[in-house]
Amino acid sequence: MSNSKILFKISGSIAAYKSADVISKLVQAGHEVQAVVTNSALNFIGPATLEGLTGKPVMSDSFKEGRMMAHIDLVKWADLTILAPATATSINRLGYGLGEDLVSALFLAHDWAKPYFVAPAMNTKMLSHPATREGLERLKKWGVCVLSPNDGTLACGDVGPGRMMEPADILAAIQPFLEKTIRPSVLLTAGGTKEPIDTARFISNMSSGKTAAAVAERFIQHNWEVTYLASKESVKPNGQNKSVEFSSSKNLQIELDKLLSENSFDAVIHLAAVSDFAPIHSNKMSKISSNQDTLILEMERTPKLVNAIREKCKNKNMRLIAFKFTATNNSATIKEKVKKLFQNSGADWIVQNDVSSRKDGVQSDFNLFDQNGEISSVNHATELGDLLENMLKKVIL
């Protein structure tokens, strides 16, 4: 294992003893760890313990020490930052941008090209409070990886969620980010296109982007560089990713071509639901009168964007995964449609799912094909993400 520089932040919780275990394991594995603590954390773990584990002086409230600018260099130094335990107070300070101590001030200077983990630890009621929930959601949207707390008996005697994740699980979660290898890159498209009829109306489809977001999160969690090209209304993944938006099929084509020509993606996963047809004469300058008794729209076929991905991609060794959404339970018909998509797109794999497996806006039952036929199937989008990530990792890394 290669050496990584880890900024380990600790806030005031009885769970701080677990942090000592994590730090010890990281140092034993050859990593360099710098501990940064809140003043309240020192009520639960002594600086001598942390200095003994890390071999470095513990850093605390910068305002008392008057060395804020020197401490900002820690952000540049660190390859990875983790706040464990993260109390409700520390989470809300981060979530609301309050740089009141060194832990929160350093967060305001965080380099978002680097991973940031938070391991909550608190009473169940504090965890479920709207302010805490909102703070955690805000952190996720910014790119923070939240390590979900466990259920169990808490320090106060209550039973429920709020126990900080166990040290072994924390280490497993951050392990992929400690490997100093070149990160593979993947482009995912997500959501449905909106084809304008006039300034107020459009034609769209029922794609929500939920499947794509779940798949993207698995790649993010395994330290891929993820570019997420999605409709504005599409569900977005948690974690660090480059987000690009599109509206119509024409707009998607422009953004897709640009990304493919400028980046050497290792893989492209095309999940976006692109309209097959678009109005020929859309009135983009005004609204069609609602006084009309009838309205006739003349439509034209839109380009099959997936068919041009391989040709336009800067990396000619890119792996392509296409999706086929069907409306039939006839296996022969499904196989024929999948075969045709293979021929037209040059995809390496195709994921097929059917409209009959969609319930309450959530898609399930995904079938994975290669050129020789069906090779695997999973029920849920998170399982699909694991399947695709593992498969691509084997052929790319």
Short mmCIF file of C-alpha atoms in Angstrom, two decimals:
data_model
loop_
_atom_site.label_atom_id
_atom_site.label_comp_id
_atom_site.label_asym_id
_atom_site.label_seq_id
_atom_site.Cartn_x
_atom_site.Cartn_y
_atom_site.Cartn_z
CA MET A 1 0.00 0.00 0.00
CA SER A 2 1.37 3.39 -0.92
CA ASN A 3 1.57 6.26 1.52
CA SER A 4 -1.34 8.71 1.75
CA LYS A 5 -1.63 11.90 3.78
CA ILE A 6 -4.78 11.91 5.91
CA LEU A 7 -6.28 14.86 7.77
CA PHE A 8 -8.18 13.24 10.64
CA LYS A 9 -10.64 15.56 12.39
CA ILE A 10 -12.25 14.68 15.71
CA SER A 11 -15.16 16.42 17.43
CA GLY A 12 -16.46 15.97 20.98
CA SER A 13 -18.07 12.55 21.34
CA ILE A 14 -17.55 9.46 23.45
CA ALA A 15 -16.99 7.67 20.13
CA ALA A 16 -13.59 9.37 19.86
CA TYR A 17 -12.01 6.17 21.20
CA LYS A 18 -12.94 4.52 17.89
CA SER A 19 -11.03 7.23 16.06
CA ALA A 20 -7.88 6.25 17.92
CA ASP A 21 -8.31 2.71 16.61
CA VAL A 22 -8.78 3.92 13.02
CA ILE A 23 -5.75 6.22 13.26
CA SER A 24 -3.63 3.42 14.67
CA LYS A 25 -4.53 1.10 11.79
CA LEU A 26 -3.85 3.81 9.21
CA VAL A 27 -0.41 4.58 10.64
CA GLN A 28 0.43 0.87 10.83
CA ALA A 29 -0.47 0.61 7.14
CA GLY A 30 2.11 3.27 6.31
CA HIS A 31 -0.10 6.33 6.00
CA GLU A 32 0.72 9.75 7.40
CA VAL A 33 -1.98 11.11 9.72
CA GLN A 34 -2.45 14.61 11.13
CA ALA A 35 -5.04 14.95 13.91
CA VAL A 36 -7.15 18.10 14.18
CA VAL A 37 -9.55 18.34 17.10
CA THR A 38 -12.23 20.61 18.49
CA ASN A 39 -11.77 21.81 22.05
CA SER A 40 -14.65 19.59 23.19
CA ALA A 41 -12.96 16.54 21.64
CA LEU A 42 -10.14 16.91 24.15
CA ASN A 43 -12.66 16.04 26.87
CA PHE A 44 -12.89 12.54 25.39
CA ILE A 45 -9.41 11.83 24.03
CA GLY A 46 -6.11 13.27 25.20
CA PRO A 47 -3.61 15.00 22.92
CA ALA A 48 -0.87 12.70 24.23
CA THR A 49 -2.75 9.68 22.88
CA LEU A 50 -3.16 11.21 19.43
CA GLU A 51 0.43 12.45 19.30
CA GLY A 52 1.63 9.01 20.30
CA LEU A 53 -0.37 7.41 17.49
CA THR A 54 0.43 9.90 14.74
CA GLY A 55 3.89 11.10 15.75
CA LYS A 56 2.67 14.66 15.15
CA PRO A 57 1.49 17.48 17.44
CA VAL A 58 -2.28 17.72 17.67
CA MET A 59 -3.82 20.83 16.12
CA SER A 60 -6.83 22.47 17.73
CA ASP A 61 -8.47 25.89 17.91
CA SER A 62 -6.50 28.02 15.45
CA PHE A 63 -7.94 31.30 16.67
CA LYS A 64 -6.30 30.94 20.07
CA GLU A 65 -3.01 29.94 18.49
CA GLY A 66 -3.15 32.73 15.90
CA ARG A 67 -1.79 30.48 13.16
CA MET A 68 -4.79 30.12 10.84
CA MET A 69 -2.92 30.71 7.58
CA ALA A 70 -0.33 28.07 8.46
CA HIS A 71 -3.09 25.57 9.15
CA ILE A 72 -4.78 26.25 5.80
CA ASP A 73 -1.75 24.54 4.26
CA LEU A 74 -3.14 21.33 5.76
CA VAL A 75 -5.84 21.35 3.08
CA LYS A 76 -3.19 21.36 0.37
CA TRP A 77 -1.15 18.71 2.18
CA ALA A 78 -3.92 16.15 2.72
CA ASP A 79 -4.94 13.53 0.18
CA LEU A 80 -8.05 12.66 2.18
CA THR A 81 -9.98 14.25 5.05
CA ILE A 82 -12.26 12.51 7.54
CA LEU A 83 -14.30 13.87 10.44
CA ALA A 84 -14.94 11.05 12.90
CA PRO A 85 -16.77 11.27 15.15
CA ALA A 86 -18.93 14.01 13.67
CA THR A 87 -21.31 15.41 16.28
CA ALA A 88 -24.56 17.21 15.48
CA THR A 89 -22.84 20.50 16.29
CA SER A 90 -19.92 19.86 13.95
CA ILE A 91 -22.19 18.64 11.15
CA ASN A 92 -24.35 21.73 11.36
CA ARG A 93 -21.32 24.00 11.46
CA LEU A 94 -20.08 22.40 8.26
CA GLY A 95 -23.52 22.32 6.66
CA TYR A 96 -24.15 25.99 7.31
CA GLY A 97 -20.65 27.22 6.51
CA LEU A 98 -19.76 28.36 10.02
CA GLY A 99 -15.97 28.44 10.36
CA GLU A 100 -15.97 28.86 14.14
CA ASP A 101 -13.10 26.50 14.92
CA LEU A 102 -10.23 24.91 13.04
CA VAL A 103 -12.23 21.82 12.07
CA SER A 104 -14.99 23.85 10.42
CA ALA A 105 -12.69 26.59 9.08
CA LEU A 106 -10.59 24.04 7.23
CA PHE A 107 -13.77 22.65 5.69
CA LEU A 108 -14.44 26.04 4.12
CA ALA A 109 -11.05 25.80 2.41
CA HIS A 110 -11.49 22.16 1.33
CA ASP A 111 -10.27 21.14 -2.12
CA TRP A 112 -13.24 19.32 -3.66
CA ALA A 113 -10.99 17.35 -5.96
CA LYS A 114 -10.12 15.35 -2.82
CA PRO A 115 -12.40 13.03 -0.81
CA TYR A 116 -14.03 14.21 2.43
CA PHE A 117 -15.67 11.70 4.78
CA VAL A 118 -17.97 12.33 7.73
CA ALA A 119 -18.88 9.66 10.31
CA PRO A 120 -21.85 10.90 12.39
CA ALA A 121 -22.11 9.96 16.07
CA MET A 122 -24.95 11.26 18.23
CA ASN A 123 -28.22 10.56 20.01
CA THR A 124 -31.01 9.21 17.80
CA LYS A 125 -33.22 12.26 18.33
CA MET A 126 -30.36 14.58 17.40
CA LEU A 127 -29.71 12.54 14.27
CA SER A 128 -33.38 12.73 13.25
CA HIS A 129 -33.72 16.47 13.94
CA PRO A 130 -34.60 18.42 10.77
CA ALA A 131 -31.54 20.65 11.15
CA THR A 132 -29.19 17.67 11.30
CA ARG A 133 -30.91 15.88 8.42
CA GLU A 134 -30.78 19.04 6.34
CA GLY A 135 -27.13 19.56 7.20
CA LEU A 136 -26.22 16.02 6.15
CA GLU A 137 -28.15 16.32 2.89
CA ARG A 138 -26.39 19.59 2.14
CA LEU A 139 -23.00 17.98 2.77
CA LYS A 140 -23.87 15.09 0.47
CA LYS A 141 -24.84 17.47 -2.32
CA TRP A 142 -21.51 19.25 -1.94
CA GLY A 143 -19.64 15.97 -2.37
CA VAL A 144 -19.07 14.77 1.19
CA CYS A 145 -19.20 11.00 1.69
CA VAL A 146 -21.38 10.36 4.75
CA LEU A 147 -20.61 7.10 6.55
CA SER A 148 -24.03 6.10 7.86
CA PRO A 149 -24.17 5.48 11.63
CA ASN A 150 -25.19 2.10 13.00
CA ASP A 151 -28.15 1.11 15.15
CA GLY A 152 -27.49 0.03 18.71
CA THR A 153 -27.26 1.07 22.34
CA LEU A 154 -26.03 4.64 22.61
CA ALA A 155 -23.93 6.22 25.35
CA CYS A 156 -27.05 7.81 26.85
CA GLY A 157 -28.74 4.41 27.13
CA ASP A 158 -31.17 4.91 24.25
CA VAL A 159 -31.39 2.31 21.51
CA GLY A 160 -31.50 3.35 17.85
CA PRO A 161 -29.42 4.80 15.02
CA GLY A 162 -26.55 7.10 15.95
CA ARG A 163 -23.60 4.85 16.83
CA MET A 164 -20.53 5.82 14.84
CA MET A 165 -19.55 3.30 12.19
CA GLU A 166 -17.14 0.67 13.49
CA PRO A 167 -13.41 1.21 12.79
CA ALA A 168 -13.13 -1.77 10.43
CA ASP A 169 -16.05 -0.47 8.37
CA ILE A 170 -14.59 3.04 8.25
CA LEU A 171 -11.29 1.65 7.01
CA ALA A 172 -13.08 -0.40 4.37
CA ALA A 173 -15.01 2.67 3.19
CA ILE A 174 -11.96 4.87 2.73
CA GLN A 175 -9.63 2.15 1.46
CA PRO A 176 -10.35 2.67 -2.28
CA PHE A 177 -9.40 6.33 -1.88
CA LEU A 178 -6.05 5.50 -0.32
CA GLU A 179 -4.73 3.68 -3.37
CA LYS A 180 -2.37 6.00 -5.25
CA THR A 181 -3.24 4.71 -8.72
CA ILE A 182 -4.60 6.55 -11.72
CA ARG A 183 -8.34 6.84 -11.19
CA PRO A 184 -10.42 5.40 -14.02
CA SER A 185 -12.99 7.75 -15.52
CA VAL A 186 -16.59 7.13 -16.51
CA LEU A 187 -19.25 9.24 -18.20
CA LEU A 188 -22.87 8.52 -17.33
CA THR A 189 -25.87 10.07 -19.06
CA ALA A 190 -29.12 10.29 -17.10
CA GLY A 191 -32.71 11.46 -17.20
CA GLY A 192 -35.08 12.27 -20.03
CA THR A 193 -34.95 14.87 -22.76
CA LYS A 194 -37.54 17.63 -23.14
CA GLU A 195 -38.51 18.47 -26.73
CA PRO A 196 -40.04 21.97 -26.87
CA ILE A 197 -43.41 22.56 -28.53
CA ASP A 198 -43.54 26.26 -27.67
CA THR A 199 -42.28 28.51 -24.87
CA ALA A 200 -44.52 26.82 -22.28
CA ARG A 201 -44.93 23.21 -23.42
CA PHE A 202 -42.69 20.28 -24.18
CA ILE A 203 -42.76 16.54 -24.86
CA SER A 204 -40.81 14.36 -22.45
CA ASN A 205 -40.76 10.87 -20.94
CA MET A 206 -40.97 9.29 -17.51
CA SER A 207 -37.23 8.88 -16.90
CA SER A 208 -36.28 10.25 -13.46
CA GLY A 209 -32.57 9.44 -13.43
CA LYS A 210 -32.93 7.36 -10.24
CA THR A 211 -31.26 4.32 -11.76
CA ALA A 212 -28.40 6.38 -13.19
CA ALA A 213 -27.85 8.16 -9.86
CA ALA A 214 -27.69 4.86 -7.97
CA VAL A 215 -25.23 3.44 -10.50
CA ALA A 216 -23.11 6.61 -10.41
CA GLU A 217 -22.89 6.48 -6.61
CA ARG A 218 -21.31 3.02 -6.74
CA PHE A 219 -18.60 4.31 -9.08
CA ILE A 220 -18.05 7.38 -6.88
CA GLN A 221 -17.72 5.18 -3.81
CA HIS A 222 -15.05 3.11 -5.58
CA ASN A 223 -12.96 6.19 -6.43
CA TRP A 224 -13.79 6.60 -10.11
CA GLU A 225 -13.73 10.03 -11.72
CA VAL A 226 -17.42 10.38 -12.54
CA THR A 227 -18.87 12.81 -15.06
CA TYR A 228 -22.67 12.96 -14.80
CA LEU A 229 -24.46 14.35 -17.86
CA ALA A 230 -28.09 14.66 -16.77
CA SER A 231 -31.33 16.47 -17.43
CA LYS A 232 -31.99 19.40 -15.11
CA GLU A 233 -34.80 17.54 -13.33
CA SER A 234 -32.87 14.27 -13.03
CA VAL A 235 -31.95 12.79 -9.65
CA LYS A 236 -28.30 13.59 -8.92
CA PRO A 237 -25.86 11.21 -7.20
CA ASN A 238 -24.30 11.88 -3.82
CA GLY A 239 -20.54 12.25 -3.72
CA GLN A 240 -17.88 13.89 -5.85
CA ASN A 241 -18.68 14.14 -9.53
CA LYS A 242 -18.56 16.59 -12.41
CA SER A 243 -22.15 17.51 -13.23
CA VAL A 244 -23.24 18.73 -16.67
CA GLU A 245 -26.89 19.41 -17.59
CA PHE A 246 -28.92 19.10 -20.77
CA SER A 247 -32.49 19.82 -21.83
CA SER A 248 -33.50 18.68 -25.33
CA SER A 249 -32.08 15.83 -27.41
CA LYS A 250 -30.26 18.39 -29.53
CA ASN A 251 -28.76 19.99 -26.43
CA LEU A 252 -27.77 16.55 -25.12
CA GLN A 253 -26.06 15.77 -28.42
CA ILE A 254 -24.02 18.98 -28.22
CA GLU A 255 -22.94 18.41 -24.61
CA LEU A 256 -22.22 14.72 -25.22
CA ASP A 257 -20.10 15.42 -28.30
CA LYS A 258 -18.14 18.04 -26.38
CA LEU A 259 -17.42 15.76 -23.43
CA LEU A 260 -16.45 12.83 -25.65
CA SER A 261 -14.06 14.92 -27.74
CA GLU A 262 -12.38 16.64 -24.79
CA ASN A 263 -12.01 13.69 -22.37
CA SER A 264 -10.45 10.24 -22.61
CA PHE A 265 -13.15 8.37 -20.71
CA ASP A 266 -12.37 4.77 -19.83
CA ALA A 267 -16.07 3.94 -19.96
CA VAL A 268 -19.36 5.47 -21.03
CA ILE A 269 -22.69 4.31 -19.58
CA HIS A 270 -25.55 5.73 -21.63
CA LEU A 271 -28.70 5.63 -19.48
CA ALA A 272 -30.39 8.83 -20.69
CA ALA A 273 -33.85 8.36 -22.18
CA VAL A 274 -33.61 10.26 -25.46
CA SER A 275 -36.84 11.13 -27.26
CA ASP A 276 -37.24 9.19 -30.49
CA PHE A 277 -39.14 12.08 -32.05
CA ALA A 278 -39.15 15.87 -31.75
CA PRO A 279 -41.51 18.53 -33.18
CA ILE A 280 -40.35 19.79 -36.57
CA HIS A 281 -41.75 23.29 -36.19
CA SER A 282 -41.59 24.12 -32.49
CA ASN A 283 -42.65 27.66 -31.65
CA LYS A 284 -39.79 28.69 -29.36
CA MET A 285 -40.63 32.40 -29.46
CA SER A 286 -44.23 32.35 -28.24
CA LYS A 287 -46.95 30.24 -26.64
CA ILE A 288 -49.48 28.41 -28.79
CA SER A 289 -52.98 29.71 -28.10
CA SER A 290 -55.11 27.50 -25.87
CA ASN A 291 -58.23 28.62 -27.76
CA GLN A 292 -57.57 26.06 -30.50
CA ASP A 293 -59.86 23.03 -30.53
CA THR A 294 -57.23 20.81 -32.11
CA LEU A 295 -53.46 20.83 -32.33
CA ILE A 296 -51.49 18.87 -34.88
CA LEU A 297 -47.79 18.29 -34.27
CA GLU A 298 -45.53 17.10 -37.05
CA MET A 299 -42.63 15.12 -35.61
CA GLU A 300 -39.29 13.98 -36.98
CA ARG A 301 -36.98 11.23 -35.81
CA THR A 302 -34.08 12.31 -33.63
CA PRO A 303 -30.55 10.90 -34.10
CA LYS A 304 -29.63 7.75 -32.16
CA LEU A 305 -26.94 9.31 -30.01
CA VAL A 306 -25.66 6.00 -28.66
CA ASN A 307 -24.69 4.93 -32.19
CA ALA A 308 -22.11 7.73 -32.45
CA ILE A 309 -20.53 7.52 -28.99
CA ARG A 310 -17.72 5.14 -29.90
CA GLU A 311 -16.82 7.11 -33.04
CA LYS A 312 -16.71 10.45 -31.25
CA CYS A 313 -14.94 9.35 -28.07
CA LYS A 314 -11.37 10.59 -27.75
CA ASN A 315 -10.36 7.27 -26.20
CA LYS A 316 -10.85 4.63 -28.89
CA ASN A 317 -10.40 1.87 -26.30
CA MET A 318 -13.36 3.16 -24.30
CA ARG A 319 -15.84 0.55 -23.01
CA LEU A 320 -19.47 1.32 -23.84
CA ILE A 321 -22.55 0.17 -21.94
CA ALA A 322 -25.87 0.92 -23.62
CA PHE A 323 -29.40 0.51 -22.25
CA LYS A 324 -32.43 -0.95 -23.98
CA PHE A 325 -35.83 -0.11 -22.53
CA THR A 326 -38.45 -2.52 -23.87
CA ALA A 327 -42.21 -2.86 -23.69
CA THR A 328 -42.64 -6.58 -24.16
CA ASN A 329 -42.27 -9.80 -22.20
CA ASN A 330 -41.51 -11.82 -25.33
CA SER A 331 -37.95 -13.11 -24.88
CA ALA A 332 -37.38 -13.57 -28.61
CA THR A 333 -38.41 -9.98 -29.31
CA ILE A 334 -36.17 -8.71 -26.51
CA LYS A 335 -33.17 -10.65 -27.83
CA GLU A 336 -33.78 -9.29 -31.33
CA LYS A 337 -33.94 -5.69 -30.08
CA VAL A 338 -30.77 -6.16 -28.03
CA LYS A 339 -29.00 -7.73 -31.02
CA LYS A 340 -29.96 -4.79 -33.22
CA LEU A 341 -28.65 -2.30 -30.65
CA PHE A 342 -25.34 -4.17 -30.49
CA GLN A 343 -25.03 -3.96 -34.27
CA ASN A 344 -25.85 -0.25 -34.48
CA SER A 345 -24.01 1.06 -31.43
CA GLY A 346 -20.95 -1.15 -31.16
CA ALA A 347 -21.62 -1.42 -27.43
CA ASP A 348 -19.59 -3.85 -25.34
CA TRP A 349 -22.56 -4.63 -23.10
CA ILE A 350 -26.25 -3.81 -23.04
CA VAL A 351 -28.54 -3.58 -20.02
CA GLN A 352 -32.15 -4.42 -20.84
CA ASN A 353 -35.11 -3.60 -18.65
CA ASP A 354 -38.82 -3.45 -19.32
CA VAL A 355 -41.60 -0.98 -18.66
CA SER A 356 -43.48 -3.73 -16.81
CA SER A 357 -40.78 -3.69 -14.09
CA ARG A 358 -41.32 -0.03 -13.27
CA LYS A 359 -43.29 0.79 -10.10
CA ASP A 360 -43.79 4.20 -8.48
CA GLY A 361 -41.10 5.68 -10.69
CA VAL A 362 -38.52 3.08 -9.66
CA GLN A 363 -37.10 0.63 -12.20
CA SER A 364 -36.12 -2.92 -11.27
CA ASP A 365 -35.15 -6.21 -12.95
CA PHE A 366 -32.08 -5.42 -15.03
CA ASN A 367 -30.64 -7.95 -17.48
CA LEU A 368 -27.04 -7.66 -18.70
CA PHE A 369 -26.09 -8.89 -22.18
CA ASP A 370 -22.84 -9.27 -24.05
CA GLN A 371 -22.51 -10.20 -27.72
CA ASN A 372 -23.21 -13.86 -26.90
CA GLY A 373 -26.39 -13.34 -24.89
CA GLU A 374 -27.59 -12.69 -21.35
CA ILE A 375 -24.81 -13.04 -18.78
CA SER A 376 -26.33 -11.71 -15.56
CA SER A 377 -29.40 -10.15 -13.96
CA VAL A 378 -30.07 -8.10 -10.82
CA ASN A 379 -33.17 -6.70 -9.17
CA HIS A 380 -32.18 -3.25 -7.96
CA ALA A 381 -30.25 -0.25 -9.27
CA THR A 382 -27.65 -0.39 -6.49
CA GLU A 383 -26.95 -4.02 -7.41
CA LEU A 384 -26.67 -2.95 -11.04
CA GLY A 385 -24.10 -0.34 -10.04
CA ASP A 386 -22.01 -2.97 -8.25
CA LEU A 387 -22.29 -5.34 -11.21
CA LEU A 388 -21.19 -2.77 -13.77
CA GLU A 389 -18.41 -1.31 -11.60
CA ASN A 390 -16.91 -4.73 -10.89
CA MET A 391 -17.16 -5.74 -14.54
CA LEU A 392 -15.51 -2.58 -15.86
CA LYS A 393 -12.83 -2.63 -13.18
CA LYS A 394 -11.71 -6.07 -14.33
CA VAL A 395 -11.23 -5.04 -17.96
CA ILE A 396 -9.88 -1.51 -17.41
CA LEU A 397 -7.60 -1.68 -14.35
#
